[in-house]
Each structure stands twice: as structure tokens, then as C-alpha cells.
Amino acid sequence: MKNRPKINTIPDRSNGEIRVQHIDEIQNRLKIYHDVVYHHLKGLCALPDPIKHDFFSLILFEKAEGKHVIDGREYPIKEKQLHMIFPGQVHYWDYSGTTNIYQIFVNGEIFERLEGFMEFPVWVYKKKPVINLDPKEFQSLVHEFKDIGDELKFPSPVMNEIIYSKMKIIARNISREIQKNAEYLDIYENHPVLFDFMILLTQDYRFQRTKKYYADQLRVNANYLNILCKKYFNHTATEIIQTHTVEKIRERLEKTEDQLKDIAFDFGFQNYGHFSGFIKKYTGLTPKKVREQYTGITERKTKILPDKKIC
């Protein structure tokens, strides 16, 4: 029997003792009560133990050297880099060097709206969560980060509009940097249909989960789309569609108290049984268990550490 892809579970480095950090901890420490938070950190900030976020983080390292582990994968920390941590991911780092670190934290629910500014599905960014920037692009992002900080420091009647406009610019810049990656640049130049597929997936995943639908929309043969996805992304089109859908459903289960049947309806399932079977097939858990696992971890591991730096 063909093995079905399973959505990654939380990596365990300390017998399950993974602290869940909520955005309200950061808001309370910085006294910034907005869904988008800016923080400028100077010097070292130790993060030796795994921590799980319920929010989206963008981190700019000006000059540093070390390692950053995200969902069990190690990435080098170097100067002029952007690091992305998505809601639900677990990470920790170790680095040396006196540096400026510029951070943007985005409430998980608001991130779902901002996700629409991203040109590709989240899994593409998760695959390349660390981006090396040239000096010009690094300074451009620092400028946008600081502008958001200024808006939060000196609120105006149009503060929200300005902040979300800035986040839109940041998201588009990140998408552009992703395309510059040699691996993706080759794909984009030779098989632009794959990028069209990813963009379409972010728009239609709630109600369309067959490779035939996407192939028809892209005016290509479904088997051809499968072959391209397998060759360049190591997964078939169907696996990519299902994985993206399950991740979005799991976010909804973890971040809201919505009725399970309402979530099933919002994702186009005809009945709860079909919805539950779909989630269990790809995660090994029922929707109820997925939610209970997350809330259980949150209740057991969350603790406020007011004296620690925000990393």
C-alpha cells in the first residue's frame, strides 16, 4: 500500500516539555496591544530550548553566526538574513555576535488574512524559511519593519491601514526573494505552470481538492501536473493539495473554538464523518483529538517569563 504523507507532529527534544508562547505574552511585555507587533533587539538573545508559537514571526538578523533549528531542521544563521517561523512551528537557536535583530510578530488569526498577500502556499515558505538578502533588500525590509514600529509608537487614525499596507509590501518582497532562489528560479523559468498551480491552490483549497480541477484550470493534463510536482517538489499534486488543506484545517482547529461541524462545512465537506475521516487519514488523529492535543500542550506548558528577553 502506498504510504500517505503525514503532517509533521511536534518534534520532541526534551520529553515533550515544549513551551507554547502566545502573542499576548509579547504584547504584555512590550505594552503593544496590536495584532502586529514590532520589536528591536540589540545583542544576544538565548533561545536554547524548543518553543512553539501560536503566531507568525519575521526575524531579520543584521550580523550574527550560529544555527537556527525550525521543526527539526537546522539552518545557519548569517548576516543579513530573514528567518520565518509560522504558527504551530517549533524552533530554537544558538548564535554569537553583537547584532541588531528586527522582529515582526503577527497574531495567528490576523496572519490568515495577511496570508492572502503571499503569492505561494505556506508550505513553499516553510521549505525555505531562511532567506539570504543583499544589503539593499535587507535595508528595504528594515525600513518597512521600522515604519511599522513608528506607527505603533505614534498611533494615527489610519494606523491599521498603514500597517497592513506595510505588511503587504513585506509579503511581496519575501515572495520575490523566494523566486530568486536558484532552485525556484529554474522551476519558474522552465515550468511557470507550477507557480500558477501554487497560486491557484491558495485561492481554491477550501472547496477543491482534486488534481483534475487544478489541471483543468491550468489547461494541462492532470498526469503531467503530477509528474512536474513529483519531479520538482518530491510530492504529487494530490499530496500537495491534501497537505495544504490539512494544515489549514489544523490551524482552524487549534486557534478557534468553532464547532467541528462548522469547520467541516467551511471546508466543503458534505458531512462530519467525511471530514473526520479525511483528517484522521493524514494526521492519525480525529479533529477532536487534534484540538485536544494542542489545547492540552498549551495548558501544561505555557508560562510567563517576564524577566527573559523576547526572542
Short mmCIF file of C-alpha atoms in Angstrom, two decimals:
data_model
loop_
_atom_site.label_atom_id
_atom_site.label_comp_id
_atom_site.label_asym_id
_atom_site.label_seq_id
_atom_site.Cartn_x
_atom_site.Cartn_y
_atom_site.Cartn_z
CA MET A 1 0.00 0.00 0.00
CA LYS A 2 1.27 3.46 -0.86
CA ASN A 3 2.29 5.47 2.19
CA ARG A 4 0.25 8.60 2.64
CA PRO A 5 2.04 11.77 3.72
CA LYS A 6 1.57 12.57 7.40
CA ILE A 7 1.55 16.08 8.70
CA ASN A 8 4.57 16.60 10.97
CA THR A 9 3.99 16.29 14.68
CA ILE A 10 5.78 18.50 17.19
CA PRO A 11 9.46 17.49 17.38
CA ASP A 12 10.42 16.49 20.90
CA ARG A 13 13.81 17.47 22.27
CA SER A 14 13.00 17.50 25.95
CA ASN A 15 10.50 14.74 26.80
CA GLY A 16 7.57 16.76 25.50
CA GLU A 17 8.41 19.82 27.59
CA ILE A 18 7.82 22.30 24.80
CA ARG A 19 6.63 25.69 25.94
CA VAL A 20 3.89 27.34 23.91
CA GLN A 21 4.39 31.07 23.56
CA HIS A 22 1.32 33.19 22.86
CA ILE A 23 1.34 36.58 21.24
CA ASP A 24 -0.35 38.17 24.25
CA GLU A 25 2.81 37.43 26.27
CA ILE A 26 4.78 39.60 23.87
CA GLN A 27 2.07 42.25 23.73
CA ASN A 28 2.00 42.47 27.53
CA ARG A 29 5.78 42.67 27.90
CA LEU A 30 6.16 45.33 25.22
CA LYS A 31 2.85 47.01 26.08
CA ILE A 32 1.89 46.99 22.42
CA TYR A 33 -1.69 45.81 22.12
CA HIS A 34 -1.99 45.38 18.39
CA ASP A 35 -2.29 42.31 16.18
CA VAL A 36 1.03 43.21 14.55
CA VAL A 37 3.93 43.85 16.94
CA TYR A 38 7.39 45.28 16.18
CA HIS A 39 10.43 44.61 18.38
CA HIS A 40 14.04 45.74 18.00
CA LEU A 41 16.56 43.67 19.94
CA LYS A 42 20.24 44.52 20.36
CA GLY A 43 22.84 41.92 21.26
CA LEU A 44 22.41 38.27 22.14
CA CYS A 45 19.14 36.58 23.00
CA ALA A 46 19.49 32.99 24.10
CA LEU A 47 16.85 30.53 22.93
CA PRO A 48 18.39 27.13 23.76
CA ASP A 49 15.17 25.19 24.31
CA PRO A 50 12.43 24.43 21.78
CA ILE A 51 9.47 26.78 21.87
CA LYS A 52 6.23 26.70 19.92
CA HIS A 53 4.47 29.86 18.71
CA ASP A 54 0.79 30.45 18.07
CA PHE A 55 1.72 33.45 15.90
CA PHE A 56 3.77 34.30 12.81
CA SER A 57 7.29 35.69 13.24
CA LEU A 58 9.59 37.51 10.85
CA ILE A 59 13.15 37.97 12.11
CA LEU A 60 15.92 40.00 10.46
CA PHE A 61 19.47 39.26 11.61
CA GLU A 62 21.84 42.10 10.79
CA LYS A 63 25.07 40.32 11.72
CA ALA A 64 25.36 37.01 13.54
CA GLU A 65 26.70 33.49 13.22
CA GLY A 66 25.13 30.31 14.56
CA LYS A 67 22.29 27.90 13.94
CA HIS A 68 18.51 28.08 13.96
CA VAL A 69 16.50 24.85 14.20
CA ILE A 70 12.95 25.04 12.84
CA ASP A 71 10.73 21.95 13.04
CA GLY A 72 13.78 19.74 13.45
CA ARG A 73 15.75 21.15 10.51
CA GLU A 74 18.92 23.13 11.11
CA TYR A 75 19.63 26.37 9.24
CA PRO A 76 22.77 28.51 9.55
CA ILE A 77 22.39 31.99 10.99
CA LYS A 78 24.40 34.52 8.99
CA GLU A 79 24.42 38.26 8.47
CA LYS A 80 21.63 39.93 6.54
CA GLN A 81 19.13 37.11 6.73
CA LEU A 82 15.38 36.84 7.07
CA HIS A 83 14.01 33.96 9.16
CA MET A 84 10.33 32.98 9.15
CA ILE A 85 8.52 30.97 11.84
CA PHE A 86 4.92 30.07 11.14
CA PRO A 87 2.12 29.43 13.67
CA GLY A 88 2.47 25.98 15.16
CA GLN A 89 6.15 25.57 14.33
CA VAL A 90 8.75 24.72 16.96
CA HIS A 91 12.16 26.40 16.94
CA TYR A 92 15.27 27.24 18.93
CA TRP A 93 18.60 28.88 18.13
CA ASP A 94 22.16 29.49 19.21
CA TYR A 95 24.27 32.30 17.77
CA SER A 96 27.17 34.60 18.56
CA GLY A 97 27.97 38.17 17.62
CA THR A 98 26.70 41.58 18.59
CA THR A 99 23.86 42.34 16.28
CA ASN A 100 20.62 44.14 15.69
CA ILE A 101 17.61 41.86 15.39
CA TYR A 102 14.42 43.28 13.93
CA GLN A 103 11.25 41.31 14.60
CA ILE A 104 7.64 41.41 13.50
CA PHE A 105 5.08 39.24 15.31
CA VAL A 106 1.65 38.71 13.79
CA ASN A 107 -1.41 37.35 15.60
CA GLY A 108 -2.29 33.91 14.22
CA GLU A 109 -5.83 34.87 13.23
CA ILE A 110 -4.67 38.05 11.50
CA PHE A 111 -1.95 36.07 9.76
CA GLU A 112 -4.66 34.11 7.95
CA ARG A 113 -5.74 37.38 6.34
CA LEU A 114 -2.18 38.50 5.61
CA GLU A 115 -1.52 35.11 4.06
CA GLY A 116 -3.54 36.35 1.12
CA PHE A 117 -0.69 38.77 0.37
CA MET A 118 1.70 35.85 -0.12
CA GLU A 119 1.95 34.64 -3.68
CA PHE A 120 2.54 30.98 -2.81
CA PRO A 121 1.16 28.42 -0.34
CA VAL A 122 2.69 28.49 3.13
CA TRP A 123 4.48 25.17 2.59
CA VAL A 124 6.71 26.84 -0.03
CA TYR A 125 7.90 29.38 2.54
CA LYS A 126 8.27 26.66 5.19
CA LYS A 127 10.54 24.78 2.81
CA LYS A 128 12.77 27.87 2.54
CA PRO A 129 12.26 29.63 5.90
CA VAL A 130 15.65 31.35 5.80
CA ILE A 131 16.46 33.84 3.06
CA ASN A 132 19.84 35.44 2.40
CA LEU A 133 19.38 39.08 1.45
CA ASP A 134 21.59 41.50 -0.40
CA PRO A 135 22.36 44.75 1.50
CA LYS A 136 19.80 46.78 -0.46
CA GLU A 137 16.93 44.33 0.11
CA PHE A 138 17.91 43.91 3.77
CA GLN A 139 17.75 47.66 4.36
CA SER A 140 14.48 47.84 2.48
CA LEU A 141 12.90 45.31 4.84
CA VAL A 142 14.42 47.00 7.90
CA HIS A 143 12.82 50.24 6.70
CA GLU A 144 9.38 48.60 6.45
CA PHE A 145 9.81 46.97 9.88
CA LYS A 146 10.77 50.30 11.47
CA ASP A 147 7.88 52.09 9.79
CA ILE A 148 5.51 49.61 11.44
CA GLY A 149 7.25 50.29 14.76
CA ASP A 150 6.80 54.02 14.31
CA GLU A 151 3.10 53.60 13.59
CA LEU A 152 2.67 51.53 16.74
CA LYS A 153 4.61 54.09 18.78
CA PHE A 154 2.72 57.10 17.42
CA PRO A 155 -0.79 55.87 16.53
CA SER A 156 -2.82 57.73 13.95
CA PRO A 157 -6.40 57.39 12.65
CA VAL A 158 -5.07 55.43 9.66
CA MET A 159 -2.63 53.29 11.64
CA ASN A 160 -4.22 49.95 10.75
CA GLU A 161 -4.33 50.76 7.05
CA ILE A 162 -0.67 51.79 7.05
CA ILE A 163 0.47 48.72 8.99
CA TYR A 164 -1.39 46.29 6.75
CA SER A 165 -0.09 48.11 3.69
CA LYS A 166 3.44 47.70 5.04
CA MET A 167 2.83 44.01 5.70
CA LYS A 168 1.62 43.62 2.13
CA ILE A 169 4.87 45.15 0.86
CA ILE A 170 6.91 42.86 3.12
CA ALA A 171 5.00 39.76 1.95
CA ARG A 172 5.51 40.65 -1.71
CA ASN A 173 9.21 41.31 -1.15
CA ILE A 174 9.58 37.92 0.50
CA SER A 175 7.80 36.22 -2.40
CA ARG A 176 10.15 37.95 -4.80
CA GLU A 177 13.16 36.75 -2.82
CA ILE A 178 11.80 33.19 -2.83
CA GLN A 179 11.64 33.31 -6.62
CA LYS A 180 15.28 34.42 -6.76
CA ASN A 181 16.33 31.16 -5.13
CA ALA A 182 18.23 29.17 -7.76
CA GLU A 183 16.03 26.11 -7.27
CA TYR A 184 12.77 28.03 -7.68
CA LEU A 185 14.12 30.31 -10.40
CA ASP A 186 14.82 27.29 -12.57
CA ILE A 187 11.33 25.97 -11.96
CA TYR A 188 9.71 29.33 -12.62
CA GLU A 189 11.56 29.86 -15.89
CA ASN A 190 11.03 26.36 -17.25
CA HIS A 191 7.68 25.39 -15.75
CA PRO A 192 5.72 28.51 -14.74
CA VAL A 193 2.59 26.33 -14.55
CA LEU A 194 3.85 25.08 -11.19
CA PHE A 195 3.78 28.57 -9.72
CA ASP A 196 0.36 29.13 -11.26
CA PHE A 197 -0.74 25.90 -9.57
CA MET A 198 0.52 27.08 -6.17
CA ILE A 199 -1.17 30.46 -6.51
CA LEU A 200 -4.45 28.81 -7.53
CA LEU A 201 -4.19 26.40 -4.61
CA THR A 202 -4.04 29.26 -2.09
CA GLN A 203 -7.27 30.61 -3.58
CA ASP A 204 -9.36 27.46 -4.04
CA TYR A 205 -8.16 24.88 -1.50
CA ARG A 206 -11.26 25.16 0.69
CA PHE A 207 -13.57 23.58 -1.85
CA GLN A 208 -11.34 22.00 -4.49
CA ARG A 209 -9.15 19.04 -3.57
CA THR A 210 -8.62 17.14 -6.82
CA LYS A 211 -5.67 17.38 -9.17
CA LYS A 212 -8.13 17.28 -12.09
CA TYR A 213 -9.73 20.56 -11.05
CA TYR A 214 -6.39 22.37 -10.88
CA ALA A 215 -5.14 20.76 -14.08
CA ASP A 216 -8.31 21.82 -15.90
CA GLN A 217 -7.98 25.38 -14.63
CA LEU A 218 -4.35 25.47 -15.77
CA ARG A 219 -5.23 23.76 -19.08
CA VAL A 220 -2.75 20.94 -18.64
CA ASN A 221 -3.08 17.18 -18.33
CA ALA A 222 -3.58 16.02 -14.73
CA ASN A 223 -0.88 13.36 -15.01
CA TYR A 224 1.54 15.94 -16.41
CA LEU A 225 0.89 18.20 -13.41
CA ASN A 226 1.53 15.23 -11.13
CA ILE A 227 4.81 14.42 -12.86
CA LEU A 228 6.06 18.01 -12.58
CA CYS A 229 5.14 18.25 -8.88
CA LYS A 230 6.81 14.95 -8.12
CA LYS A 231 9.97 15.92 -10.00
CA TYR A 232 10.43 19.38 -8.52
CA PHE A 233 8.66 19.21 -5.14
CA ASN A 234 9.08 15.50 -4.31
CA HIS A 235 5.32 15.17 -3.83
CA THR A 236 2.46 14.56 -6.23
CA ALA A 237 -0.08 17.31 -6.92
CA THR A 238 -2.63 15.40 -4.85
CA GLU A 239 -0.26 15.17 -1.88
CA ILE A 240 0.46 18.89 -2.10
CA ILE A 241 -3.25 19.73 -2.21
CA GLN A 242 -4.14 17.47 0.70
CA THR A 243 -1.19 18.55 2.86
CA HIS A 244 -2.01 22.23 2.36
CA THR A 245 -5.67 21.62 3.17
CA VAL A 246 -4.91 19.62 6.32
CA GLU A 247 -2.54 22.32 7.57
CA LYS A 248 -5.20 24.99 7.12
CA ILE A 249 -7.82 22.86 8.86
CA ARG A 250 -5.46 22.12 11.73
CA GLU A 251 -4.78 25.85 12.17
CA ARG A 252 -8.54 26.42 12.43
CA LEU A 253 -8.89 23.61 14.96
CA GLU A 254 -6.05 24.90 17.10
CA LYS A 255 -6.76 28.61 17.01
CA THR A 256 -10.54 28.76 17.27
CA GLU A 257 -13.33 27.25 19.33
CA ASP A 258 -15.55 26.88 16.26
CA GLN A 259 -17.84 23.88 16.17
CA LEU A 260 -16.26 20.96 14.33
CA LYS A 261 -19.26 20.61 12.04
CA ASP A 262 -18.98 24.30 11.11
CA ILE A 263 -15.32 23.86 10.19
CA ALA A 264 -16.24 20.82 8.10
CA PHE A 265 -18.88 22.86 6.27
CA ASP A 266 -16.49 25.78 5.69
CA PHE A 267 -14.04 23.41 4.01
CA GLY A 268 -16.66 21.92 1.72
CA PHE A 269 -17.17 18.51 3.34
CA GLN A 270 -20.60 17.00 2.85
CA ASN A 271 -20.78 15.62 6.37
CA TYR A 272 -18.77 15.41 9.58
CA GLY A 273 -17.89 11.74 9.05
CA HIS A 274 -16.16 12.52 5.77
CA PHE A 275 -14.35 15.44 7.38
CA SER A 276 -13.19 13.36 10.36
CA GLY A 277 -12.01 10.53 8.12
CA PHE A 278 -10.04 12.95 5.94
CA ILE A 279 -8.19 14.46 8.92
CA LYS A 280 -7.50 11.08 10.51
CA LYS A 281 -6.10 9.69 7.26
CA TYR A 282 -3.43 12.39 7.09
CA THR A 283 -2.68 13.03 10.77
CA GLY A 284 -3.59 9.79 12.52
CA LEU A 285 -5.95 11.77 14.79
CA THR A 286 -9.60 12.78 14.70
CA PRO A 287 -10.36 16.53 14.52
CA LYS A 288 -11.36 16.44 18.20
CA LYS A 289 -8.05 14.81 19.17
CA VAL A 290 -6.07 17.34 17.11
CA ARG A 291 -7.72 20.14 19.07
CA GLU A 292 -7.36 18.39 22.42
CA GLN A 293 -3.68 17.68 21.78
CA TYR A 294 -2.97 21.35 21.08
CA THR A 295 -5.02 22.73 23.99
CA GLY A 296 -3.50 20.15 26.33
CA ILE A 297 0.03 21.18 25.38
CA THR A 298 -0.90 24.83 25.76
CA GLU A 299 -2.39 24.39 29.22
CA ARG A 300 0.52 22.28 30.51
CA LYS A 301 3.47 24.15 29.05
CA THR A 302 2.58 27.83 28.86
CA LYS A 303 4.22 30.04 31.44
CA ILE A 304 5.06 33.73 31.57
CA LEU A 305 8.74 34.56 31.95
CA PRO A 306 8.74 38.35 32.43
CA ASP A 307 12.46 38.68 33.05
CA LYS A 308 13.58 36.98 29.85
CA LYS A 309 14.30 38.82 26.64
CA ILE A 310 11.82 38.47 23.83
CA CYS A 311 13.48 36.33 21.16
#
